[in-house]
Every structure is written in C-alpha cells, then in structure tokens.
PDB file of C-alpha atoms in Angstrom:
ATOM      1  CA  ARG E 199       2.413  44.295 164.290  1.00  0.00           C
ATOM      2  CA  GLY E 200       5.739  42.687 165.466  1.00  0.00           C
ATOM      3  CA  ARG E 201       5.644  43.594 169.042  1.00  0.00           C
ATOM      4  CA  GLN E 202       7.247  41.270 171.728  1.00  0.00           C
ATOM      5  CA  PRO E 203       5.407  40.113 173.686  1.00  0.00           C
ATOM      6  CA  PRO E 204       2.446  40.524 170.793  1.00  0.00           C
ATOM      7  CA  VAL E 205      -0.283  42.424 171.564  1.00  0.00           C
ATOM      8  CA  ALA E 206      -4.075  41.821 170.997  1.00  0.00           C
ATOM      9  CA  GLN E 207      -5.755  43.917 168.230  1.00  0.00           C
ATOM     10  CA  ILE E 208      -9.365  43.614 167.764  1.00  0.00           C
ATOM     11  CA  ALA E 209     -10.931  46.011 164.666  1.00  0.00           C
ATOM     12  CA  ASN E 210     -14.129  46.410 162.814  1.00  0.00           C
ATOM     13  CA  ALA E 211     -12.467  46.071 159.800  1.00  0.00           C
ATOM     14  CA  ALA E 212     -13.371  44.331 156.192  1.00  0.00           C
ATOM     15  CA  ASN E 213     -10.238  45.191 154.175  1.00  0.00           C
ATOM     16  CA  PRO E 214      -9.054  42.068 152.697  1.00  0.00           C
ATOM     17  CA  GLU E 215      -6.186  44.071 151.638  1.00  0.00           C
ATOM     18  CA  PHE E 216      -5.005  43.510 155.116  1.00  0.00           C
ATOM     19  CA  GLY E 217      -4.189  40.512 154.202  1.00  0.00           C
ATOM     20  CA  PRO E 218      -4.523  37.589 156.761  1.00  0.00           C
ATOM     21  CA  PRO E 219      -4.672  38.103 160.577  1.00  0.00           C
ATOM     22  CA  ARG E 220      -0.995  38.279 162.399  1.00  0.00           C
ATOM     23  CA  VAL E 221      -1.157  36.628 165.637  1.00  0.00           C
ATOM     24  CA  GLY E 222      -3.337  38.188 168.072  1.00  0.00           C
ATOM     25  CA  GLU E 223      -5.693  40.356 165.339  1.00  0.00           C
ATOM     26  CA  TYR E 224      -9.108  39.971 164.811  1.00  0.00           C
ATOM     27  CA  ARG E 225     -11.444  41.388 162.643  1.00  0.00           C
ATOM     28  CA  PHE E 226     -15.427  41.431 163.074  1.00  0.00           C
ATOM     29  CA  TRP E 227     -16.775  41.488 159.657  1.00  0.00           C
ATOM     30  CA  PRO E 228     -18.490  38.830 157.630  1.00  0.00           C
ATOM     31  CA  ASP E 229     -15.998  36.923 155.459  1.00  0.00           C
ATOM     32  CA  TRP E 230     -16.049  38.208 152.055  1.00  0.00           C
ATOM     33  CA  LYS E 231     -15.278  34.379 150.678  1.00  0.00           C
ATOM     34  CA  GLN E 232     -18.082  32.964 152.830  1.00  0.00           C
ATOM     35  CA  GLU E 233     -20.168  35.503 151.395  1.00  0.00           C
ATOM     36  CA  ALA E 234     -19.459  35.165 147.768  1.00  0.00           C
ATOM     37  CA  ALA E 235     -19.558  31.189 148.071  1.00  0.00           C
ATOM     38  CA  LEU E 236     -23.182  31.543 149.144  1.00  0.00           C
ATOM     39  CA  VAL E 237     -24.586  33.887 146.410  1.00  0.00           C
ATOM     40  CA  ALA E 238     -22.832  31.802 143.819  1.00  0.00           C
ATOM     41  CA  ASP E 239     -24.352  28.351 145.226  1.00  0.00           C
ATOM     42  CA  LEU E 240     -27.775  30.191 145.087  1.00  0.00           C
ATOM     43  CA  LEU E 241     -26.871  31.421 141.199  1.00  0.00           C
ATOM     44  CA  MET E 242     -25.894  27.967 140.215  1.00  0.00           C
ATOM     45  CA  ARG E 243     -28.845  26.145 142.411  1.00  0.00           C
ATOM     46  CA  GLU E 244     -31.515  28.702 140.668  1.00  0.00           C
ATOM     47  CA  ASN E 245     -30.315  28.715 137.563  1.00  0.00           C
ATOM     48  CA  LEU E 246     -29.634  32.195 137.061  1.00  0.00           C
ATOM     49  CA  LYS E 247     -26.377  32.182 134.544  1.00  0.00           C
ATOM     50  CA  LYS E 248     -27.066  35.668 132.938  1.00  0.00           C
ATOM     51  CA  VAL E 249     -26.303  38.440 135.446  1.00  0.00           C
ATOM     52  CA  LEU E 250     -25.793  42.141 136.081  1.00  0.00           C
ATOM     53  CA  LEU E 251     -23.031  42.349 139.276  1.00  0.00           C
ATOM     54  CA  ILE E 252     -23.380  45.811 140.631  1.00  0.00           C
ATOM     55  CA  TYR E 253     -20.849  46.771 143.274  1.00  0.00           C
ATOM     56  CA  SER E 254     -19.130  49.536 144.881  1.00  0.00           C
ATOM     57  CA  ALA E 255     -16.003  50.818 144.739  1.00  0.00           C
ATOM     58  CA  ASP E 256     -14.747  49.573 148.247  1.00  0.00           C
ATOM     59  CA  PRO E 257     -12.173  46.612 148.987  1.00  0.00           C
ATOM     60  CA  TYR E 258     -14.911  44.485 150.526  1.00  0.00           C
ATOM     61  CA  SER E 259     -16.921  44.755 147.729  1.00  0.00           C
ATOM     62  CA  GLU E 260     -14.262  44.709 145.163  1.00  0.00           C
ATOM     63  CA  ALA E 261     -13.155  41.324 147.136  1.00  0.00           C
ATOM     64  CA  LEU E 262     -16.524  39.792 146.435  1.00  0.00           C
ATOM     65  CA  ARG E 263     -16.688  40.696 143.008  1.00  0.00           C
ATOM     66  CA  LYS E 264     -13.539  38.971 142.306  1.00  0.00           C
ATOM     67  CA  GLU E 265     -14.382  36.024 144.502  1.00  0.00           C
ATOM     68  CA  LEU E 266     -17.784  35.466 142.517  1.00  0.00           C
ATOM     69  CA  GLN E 267     -15.962  35.749 139.652  1.00  0.00           C
ATOM     70  CA  ASP E 268     -13.772  32.897 140.551  1.00  0.00           C
ATOM     71  CA  ARG E 269     -16.450  30.645 141.506  1.00  0.00           C
ATOM     72  CA  VAL E 270     -18.628  30.776 138.715  1.00  0.00           C
ATOM     73  CA  ALA E 271     -16.252  31.397 135.915  1.00  0.00           C
ATOM     74  CA  ALA E 272     -16.368  27.377 134.718  1.00  0.00           C
ATOM     75  CA  ASN E 273     -20.378  27.079 134.875  1.00  0.00           C
ATOM     76  CA  ASP E 274     -21.024  28.811 131.284  1.00  0.00           C
ATOM     77  CA  PHE E 275     -22.246  32.284 133.311  1.00  0.00           C
ATOM     78  CA  THR E 276     -22.352  35.497 131.533  1.00  0.00           C
ATOM     79  CA  VAL E 277     -21.464  38.318 134.194  1.00  0.00           C
ATOM     80  CA  THR E 278     -21.900  41.862 133.072  1.00  0.00           C
ATOM     81  CA  GLU E 279     -20.259  44.468 136.046  1.00  0.00           C
ATOM     82  CA  LEU E 280     -20.964  48.072 136.727  1.00  0.00           C
ATOM     83  CA  GLN E 281     -18.927  49.639 139.759  1.00  0.00           C
ATOM     84  CA  TYR E 282     -20.145  52.823 141.335  1.00  0.00           C
ATOM     85  CA  ASP E 283     -18.921  55.352 143.874  1.00  0.00           C
ATOM     86  CA  PRO E 284     -20.881  54.856 146.850  1.00  0.00           C
ATOM     87  CA  ALA E 285     -20.544  58.299 148.515  1.00  0.00           C
ATOM     88  CA  SER E 286     -22.350  59.507 145.032  1.00  0.00           C
ATOM     89  CA  THR E 287     -26.134  59.020 143.540  1.00  0.00           C
ATOM     90  CA  PRO E 288     -25.367  57.017 140.574  1.00  0.00           C
ATOM     91  CA  ASP E 289     -27.604  57.139 137.233  1.00  0.00           C
ATOM     92  CA  PHE E 290     -27.832  52.734 136.893  1.00  0.00           C
ATOM     93  CA  ARG E 291     -30.641  52.889 134.644  1.00  0.00           C
ATOM     94  CA  PRO E 292     -28.967  52.615 131.564  1.00  0.00           C
ATOM     95  CA  ALA E 293     -27.234  49.322 132.728  1.00  0.00           C
ATOM     96  CA  LEU E 294     -30.585  48.173 134.011  1.00  0.00           C
ATOM     97  CA  ILE E 295     -32.425  48.924 130.853  1.00  0.00           C
ATOM     98  CA  ARG E 296     -29.524  47.080 129.216  1.00  0.00           C
ATOM     99  CA  ALA E 297     -29.814  43.975 131.540  1.00  0.00           C
ATOM    100  CA  GLU E 298     -33.656  43.854 131.234  1.00  0.00           C
ATOM    101  CA  GLY E 299     -33.412  44.063 127.419  1.00  0.00           C
ATOM    102  CA  GLY E 300     -30.796  41.596 127.308  1.00  0.00           C
ATOM    103  CA  GLY E 301     -32.020  38.901 128.986  1.00  0.00           C
ATOM    104  CA  ALA E 302     -30.853  39.071 132.525  1.00  0.00           C
ATOM    105  CA  GLN E 303     -31.857  37.178 134.943  1.00  0.00           C
ATOM    106  CA  ALA E 304     -30.500  38.456 138.126  1.00  0.00           C
ATOM    107  CA  VAL E 305     -29.078  41.866 139.373  1.00  0.00           C
ATOM    108  CA  VAL E 306     -26.487  40.906 142.318  1.00  0.00           C
ATOM    109  CA  VAL E 307     -25.514  44.064 144.437  1.00  0.00           C
ATOM    110  CA  PHE E 308     -22.383  43.995 146.722  1.00  0.00           C
ATOM    111  CA  GLY E 309     -22.334  47.526 148.086  1.00  0.00           C
ATOM    112  CA  LEU E 310     -23.009  50.464 150.670  1.00  0.00           C
ATOM    113  CA  PRO E 311     -25.597  52.808 150.814  1.00  0.00           C
ATOM    114  CA  PRO E 312     -26.307  55.919 149.915  1.00  0.00           C
ATOM    115  CA  GLY E 313     -25.916  54.112 146.430  1.00  0.00           C
ATOM    116  CA  LEU E 314     -28.070  51.298 147.104  1.00  0.00           C
ATOM    117  CA  THR E 315     -30.855  53.570 147.860  1.00  0.00           C
ATOM    118  CA  ALA E 316     -30.580  55.002 144.566  1.00  0.00           C
ATOM    119  CA  LEU E 317     -30.370  51.828 142.965  1.00  0.00           C
ATOM    120  CA  VAL E 318     -33.757  50.332 144.908  1.00  0.00           C
ATOM    121  CA  ASN E 319     -35.630  53.670 143.261  1.00  0.00           C
ATOM    122  CA  GLN E 320     -34.250  53.201 139.950  1.00  0.00           C
ATOM    123  CA  MET E 321     -34.908  49.706 139.669  1.00  0.00           C
ATOM    124  CA  SER E 322     -38.748  50.320 140.118  1.00  0.00           C
ATOM    125  CA  GLU E 323     -38.492  53.183 137.536  1.00  0.00           C
ATOM    126  CA  VAL E 324     -37.320  51.333 134.596  1.00  0.00           C
ATOM    127  CA  LYS E 325     -39.877  48.241 136.317  1.00  0.00           C
ATOM    128  CA  TRP E 326     -37.119  45.706 136.735  1.00  0.00           C
ATOM    129  CA  SER E 327     -39.004  42.426 137.360  1.00  0.00           C
ATOM    130  CA  GLY E 328     -35.823  39.827 137.814  1.00  0.00           C
ATOM    131  CA  THR E 329     -34.495  38.442 140.461  1.00  0.00           C
ATOM    132  CA  THR E 330     -32.512  40.645 142.965  1.00  0.00           C
ATOM    133  CA  VAL E 331     -29.301  39.375 145.267  1.00  0.00           C
ATOM    134  CA  GLY E 332     -28.166  41.132 147.664  1.00  0.00           C
ATOM    135  CA  GLY E 333     -24.842  40.292 150.124  1.00  0.00           C
ATOM    136  CA  VAL E 334     -25.286  41.361 153.753  1.00  0.00           C
ATOM    137  CA  ASN E 335     -24.978  45.265 153.187  1.00  0.00           C
ATOM    138  CA  ILE E 336     -28.129  45.296 151.352  1.00  0.00           C
ATOM    139  CA  ASN E 337     -30.282  44.504 154.572  1.00  0.00           C
ATOM    140  CA  MET E 338     -29.412  48.379 155.470  1.00  0.00           C
ATOM    141  CA  VAL E 339     -32.149  49.108 152.740  1.00  0.00           C
ATOM    142  CA  VAL E 340     -34.450  46.205 152.228  1.00  0.00           C
ATOM    143  CA  ASN E 341     -37.433  48.063 153.408  1.00  0.00           C
ATOM    144  CA  LYS E 342     -37.010  50.614 150.441  1.00  0.00           C
ATOM    145  CA  PHE E 343     -37.349  47.272 148.044  1.00  0.00           C
ATOM    146  CA  ASP E 344     -41.210  46.979 149.466  1.00  0.00           C
ATOM    147  CA  GLU E 345     -41.666  50.706 149.046  1.00  0.00           C
ATOM    148  CA  ALA E 346     -40.301  51.141 145.737  1.00  0.00           C
ATOM    149  CA  GLY E 347     -42.876  48.224 144.419  1.00  0.00           C
ATOM    150  CA  LEU E 348     -40.238  45.720 143.038  1.00  0.00           C
ATOM    151  CA  LYS E 349     -42.389  42.463 142.215  1.00  0.00           C
ATOM    152  CA  GLY E 350     -39.495  40.231 141.516  1.00  0.00           C
ATOM    153  CA  PRO E 351     -38.036  37.941 143.873  1.00  0.00           C
ATOM    154  CA  LEU E 352     -35.499  39.210 146.588  1.00  0.00           C
ATOM    155  CA  TRP E 353     -32.600  36.955 148.089  1.00  0.00           C
ATOM    156  CA  LEU E 354     -30.491  37.840 150.725  1.00  0.00           C
ATOM    157  CA  VAL E 355     -27.736  36.897 152.608  1.00  0.00           C
ATOM    158  CA  GLU E 356     -27.916  37.232 156.050  1.00  0.00           C
ATOM    159  CA  THR E 357     -25.874  36.597 159.622  1.00  0.00           C
ATOM    160  CA  GLU E 358     -28.312  35.380 162.693  1.00  0.00           C
ATOM    161  CA  ALA E 359     -28.687  39.234 163.598  1.00  0.00           C
ATOM    162  CA  MET E 360     -30.439  39.771 160.449  1.00  0.00           C
ATOM    163  CA  ILE E 361     -32.977  37.588 160.935  1.00  0.00           C
ATOM    164  CA  GLY E 362     -36.640  39.774 161.515  1.00  0.00           C
ATOM    165  CA  ASP E 363     -37.750  37.547 164.132  1.00  0.00           C
ATOM    166  CA  PRO E 364     -34.774  35.629 165.745  1.00  0.00           C
ATOM    167  CA  PRO E 365     -35.587  32.763 168.650  1.00  0.00           C
ATOM    168  CA  LYS E 366     -36.136  34.201 171.713  1.00  0.00           C
ATOM    169  CA  ASP E 367     -33.442  32.018 173.030  1.00  0.00           C
ATOM    170  CA  LEU E 368     -30.406  33.486 171.022  1.00  0.00           C
ATOM    171  CA  GLU E 369     -28.155  35.927 172.551  1.00  0.00           C
ATOM    172  CA  VAL E 370     -29.200  38.007 169.416  1.00  0.00           C
ATOM    173  CA  SER E 371     -32.494  38.309 170.724  1.00  0.00           C
ATOM    174  CA  ASN E 372     -30.790  39.595 174.060  1.00  0.00           C
ATOM    175  CA  PHE E 373     -28.954  41.826 172.631  1.00  0.00           C
ATOM    176  CA  ARG E 374     -31.653  43.159 170.551  1.00  0.00           C
ATOM    177  CA  ARG E 375     -34.107  43.506 173.247  1.00  0.00           C
ATOM    178  CA  LEU E 376     -31.561  45.534 175.640  1.00  0.00           C
ATOM    179  CA  TYR E 377     -30.476  48.041 172.818  1.00  0.00           C
ATOM    180  CA  ARG E 378     -33.959  48.857 171.899  1.00  0.00           C
ATOM    181  CA  ASP E 379     -34.649  49.736 175.659  1.00  0.00           C
ATOM    182  CA  THR E 380     -31.715  51.519 176.310  1.00  0.00           C
ATOM    183  CA  PHE E 381     -31.559  53.752 173.095  1.00  0.00           C
ATOM    184  CA  GLY E 382     -35.208  53.307 171.832  1.00  0.00           C
ATOM    185  CA  GLU E 383     -34.238  52.029 168.478  1.00  0.00           C
ATOM    186  CA  SER E 384     -32.575  48.858 166.735  1.00  0.00           C
ATOM    187  CA  PRO E 385     -28.810  48.235 166.324  1.00  0.00           C
ATOM    188  CA  ALA E 386     -27.264  49.417 163.543  1.00  0.00           C
ATOM    189  CA  PHE E 387     -24.850  47.033 161.619  1.00  0.00           C
ATOM    190  CA  TYR E 388     -21.854  48.177 162.662  1.00  0.00           C
ATOM    191  CA  THR E 389     -22.945  48.309 166.339  1.00  0.00           C
ATOM    192  CA  VAL E 390     -23.876  44.825 166.193  1.00  0.00           C
ATOM    193  CA  TYR E 391     -20.054  43.879 164.955  1.00  0.00           C
ATOM    194  CA  LEU E 392     -18.535  46.240 167.468  1.00  0.00           C
ATOM    195  CA  ALA E 393     -20.873  44.450 170.123  1.00  0.00           C
ATOM    196  CA  ASP E 394     -19.159  41.361 169.128  1.00  0.00           C
ATOM    197  CA  ALA E 395     -15.701  42.594 169.825  1.00  0.00           C
ATOM    198  CA  LEU E 396     -16.878  43.038 173.477  1.00  0.00           C
ATOM    199  CA  TYR E 397     -18.612  39.682 173.849  1.00  0.00           C
ATOM    200  CA  PHE E 398     -15.252  38.295 172.332  1.00  0.00           C
ATOM    201  CA  ILE E 399     -13.304  40.086 175.055  1.00  0.00           C
ATOM    202  CA  ALA E 400     -15.964  38.811 177.536  1.00  0.00           C
ATOM    203  CA  ALA E 401     -15.478  35.265 176.736  1.00  0.00           C
ATOM    204  CA  GLY E 402     -11.924  35.137 177.077  1.00  0.00           C
ATOM    205  CA  ALA E 403     -12.168  36.388 180.617  1.00  0.00           C
ATOM    206  CA  SER E 404     -14.903  33.863 181.354  1.00  0.00           C
ATOM    207  CA  LEU E 405     -12.375  31.039 180.790  1.00  0.00           C
ATOM    208  CA  SER E 406     -10.429  29.635 183.494  1.00  0.00           C
ATOM    209  CA  ASP E 407      -6.831  29.831 184.050  1.00  0.00           C
ATOM    210  CA  VAL E 408      -6.416  33.212 182.955  1.00  0.00           C
ATOM    211  CA  LYS E 409      -4.966  34.623 185.723  1.00  0.00           C
ATOM    212  CA  ASN E 410      -1.271  34.509 184.443  1.00  0.00           C
ATOM    213  CA  ALA E 411      -1.896  34.598 180.642  1.00  0.00           C
ATOM    214  CA  THR E 412      -1.493  37.298 178.291  1.00  0.00           C
ATOM    215  CA  PRO E 413      -4.589  39.112 176.459  1.00  0.00           C
ATOM    216  CA  VAL E 414      -3.108  37.120 173.239  1.00  0.00           C
ATOM    217  CA  GLN E 415      -3.138  34.005 175.372  1.00  0.00           C
ATOM    218  CA  ILE E 416      -6.385  34.555 176.297  1.00  0.00           C
ATOM    219  CA  LEU E 417      -8.317  35.203 173.226  1.00  0.00           C
ATOM    220  CA  LYS E 418      -6.571  32.535 171.614  1.00  0.00           C
ATOM    221  CA  GLY E 419      -8.447  30.273 173.983  1.00  0.00           C
ATOM    222  CA  VAL E 420     -11.742  31.537 172.764  1.00  0.00           C
ATOM    223  CA  ARG E 421     -12.756  29.022 170.069  1.00  0.00           C
ATOM    224  CA  VAL E 422     -16.374  29.652 169.998  1.00  0.00           C
ATOM    225  CA  PHE E 423     -19.090  32.278 171.671  1.00  0.00           C
ATOM    226  CA  ASP E 424     -22.659  33.443 171.360  1.00  0.00           C
ATOM    227  CA  SER E 425     -22.731  37.222 170.784  1.00  0.00           C
ATOM    228  CA  ALA E 426     -24.858  39.948 168.811  1.00  0.00           C
ATOM    229  CA  SER E 427     -24.464  38.466 165.607  1.00  0.00           C
ATOM    230  CA  GLY E 428     -25.444  34.985 166.668  1.00  0.00           C
ATOM    231  CA  THR E 429     -22.623  31.928 167.077  1.00  0.00           C
ATOM    232  CA  ILE E 430     -19.641  32.998 166.196  1.00  0.00           C
ATOM    233  CA  ARG E 431     -16.288  30.316 165.543  1.00  0.00           C
ATOM    234  CA  VAL E 432     -12.355  31.421 165.722  1.00  0.00           C
ATOM    235  CA  LEU E 433     -10.799  29.503 163.110  1.00  0.00           C
ATOM    236  CA  ASP E 434      -7.336  28.438 163.440  1.00  0.00           C
ATOM    237  CA  ASP E 435      -5.905  31.157 161.616  1.00  0.00           C
ATOM    238  CA  GLY E 436      -7.711  33.835 163.160  1.00  0.00           C
ATOM    239  CA  THR E 437     -10.386  34.508 161.010  1.00  0.00           C
ATOM    240  CA  LEU E 438     -14.206  34.306 162.074  1.00  0.00           C
ATOM    241  CA  SER E 439     -16.818  32.402 161.055  1.00  0.00           C
ATOM    242  CA  PHE E 440     -20.249  33.857 161.417  1.00  0.00           C
ATOM    243  CA  VAL E 441     -23.398  32.005 160.789  1.00  0.00           C
ATOM    244  CA  MET E 442     -24.804  32.811 157.476  1.00  0.00           C
ATOM    245  CA  ASN E 443     -27.219  31.691 155.030  1.00  0.00           C
ATOM    246  CA  VAL E 444     -29.178  33.094 151.770  1.00  0.00           C
ATOM    247  CA  ARG E 445     -32.987  33.337 152.827  1.00  0.00           C
ATOM    248  CA  ARG E 446     -35.691  34.288 149.895  1.00  0.00           C
ATOM    249  CA  ALA E 447     -37.369  37.281 151.523  1.00  0.00           C
ATOM    250  CA  ARG E 448     -40.117  37.991 148.841  1.00  0.00           C
TER     251      ARG E 448
END
C-alpha cells in the first residue's frame, strides 16, 4: 500500500477489518453486506421473527452477525446469539433445545467447518424441526442435512457456482467440467474464488489498448466478467458484486 506507482493486489480475503479496498486492491470473496441483506429479507418475507443465530469466531462471520442484527433491529425480531470456535467440536445441543422449547422459528448459521458438521449432527440428535437458514459457507456441508434426516425447511445463500446444476452456457459450467476432467473431483469453494482472480486478470489482458498501461490501470478497466463463480461486477469502490440468491433447498 502506498507505493508509487500503485501496484495491483489481488487476494482471497474475507476479513472486513481490512477496511475498504485501496486503489488496485481486489478481494475475491462474497460481500458480507450483500449476504446478510439476503438473509434479513428472507426472514422478514417468511415472517421468521424468533431466531437462534449461530456464528463462528472469525471476522467474516462476525461481520455477517452484526450486519444481520442491524438490518432486523427495527422489525420486532428476537435474535439469540451463540458464537463457536470453528476449529473445535462444540456442543450446540443445549442452545438448540432451548431454542426449540422457546418457540424459535429458525436457526441462522454463519460459520466454518468442522463446527458446521457437528452442528448438523446435533440438530438431528435434538430433532430440530424448524427452519434452517445458511450463509454461503454452509454449502460445504449441505449434503450432511440429508444424511442427518433433518425434516425442516432449508434455505441457502448461493452464488451461481453453488447451484446444483447450472445452465450449460455459463462459464461456471465450463470451469466445473474442465476441473472435474482434470482432477477427478468438483472444485472446492476456495478453488473457485482463486480461479475468479485468474479470470479477472485474463479479462484485463483481453482489453484493447493495454500495451502502455500499468496493471492497476488495466484492471480498473474491467467492469464485469464471466468467471468460475458466475458473473462478477467490479463496483466503483473496487469491491466485487457476485450474483447471489437465496434458494429453498428442501
């Protein structure tokens, strides 16, 4: 930071404490404000006003928690919070039992595994029957919900890359197919975000009149591009806008 001329910095970064991007900085990760807004809109639309919010002790999940609380504060919501260490195997059962007995309508989950896997198994143990709402990271363990036999509604925040069967004309499908053909498995979520950075650089290199431009000037010319995560827009402040939706998975 602060170098003259400025250098381009591209990171797989999800820490809101870094502050807004400086000139030439780009962070390939879904925006927490966009994600929290989708969850808040869902809770209000479905009239889920009594919620247990479970989130892991990492900066991104903490930012999601705060943003969600701010968005529902004026709408007569009751949100009980439970933070967990993402590197441990917490016992969520007492909180889940209290939530079930206290009439909670939904469990909202912002977090990282392996704690997520433990949570799903324990929700099955206490026979959680309410709604579950998961941020983008819950897509890493979504198969565990079916294995655990949970019956309640499940809502997921997804990017285009997280759709089970994306349209074949999307770059998401091309990247997924080529990755499977090369490595014999589906790309992990962080693999997709890192690939996005390469697509971004390629989009800049394909622009006309880049011969005498600096990397910062070249990348600033990229406003939208199709990538491994789907269509990504680069906003005026340097933040990235993914196509994100909330989908009922069950």
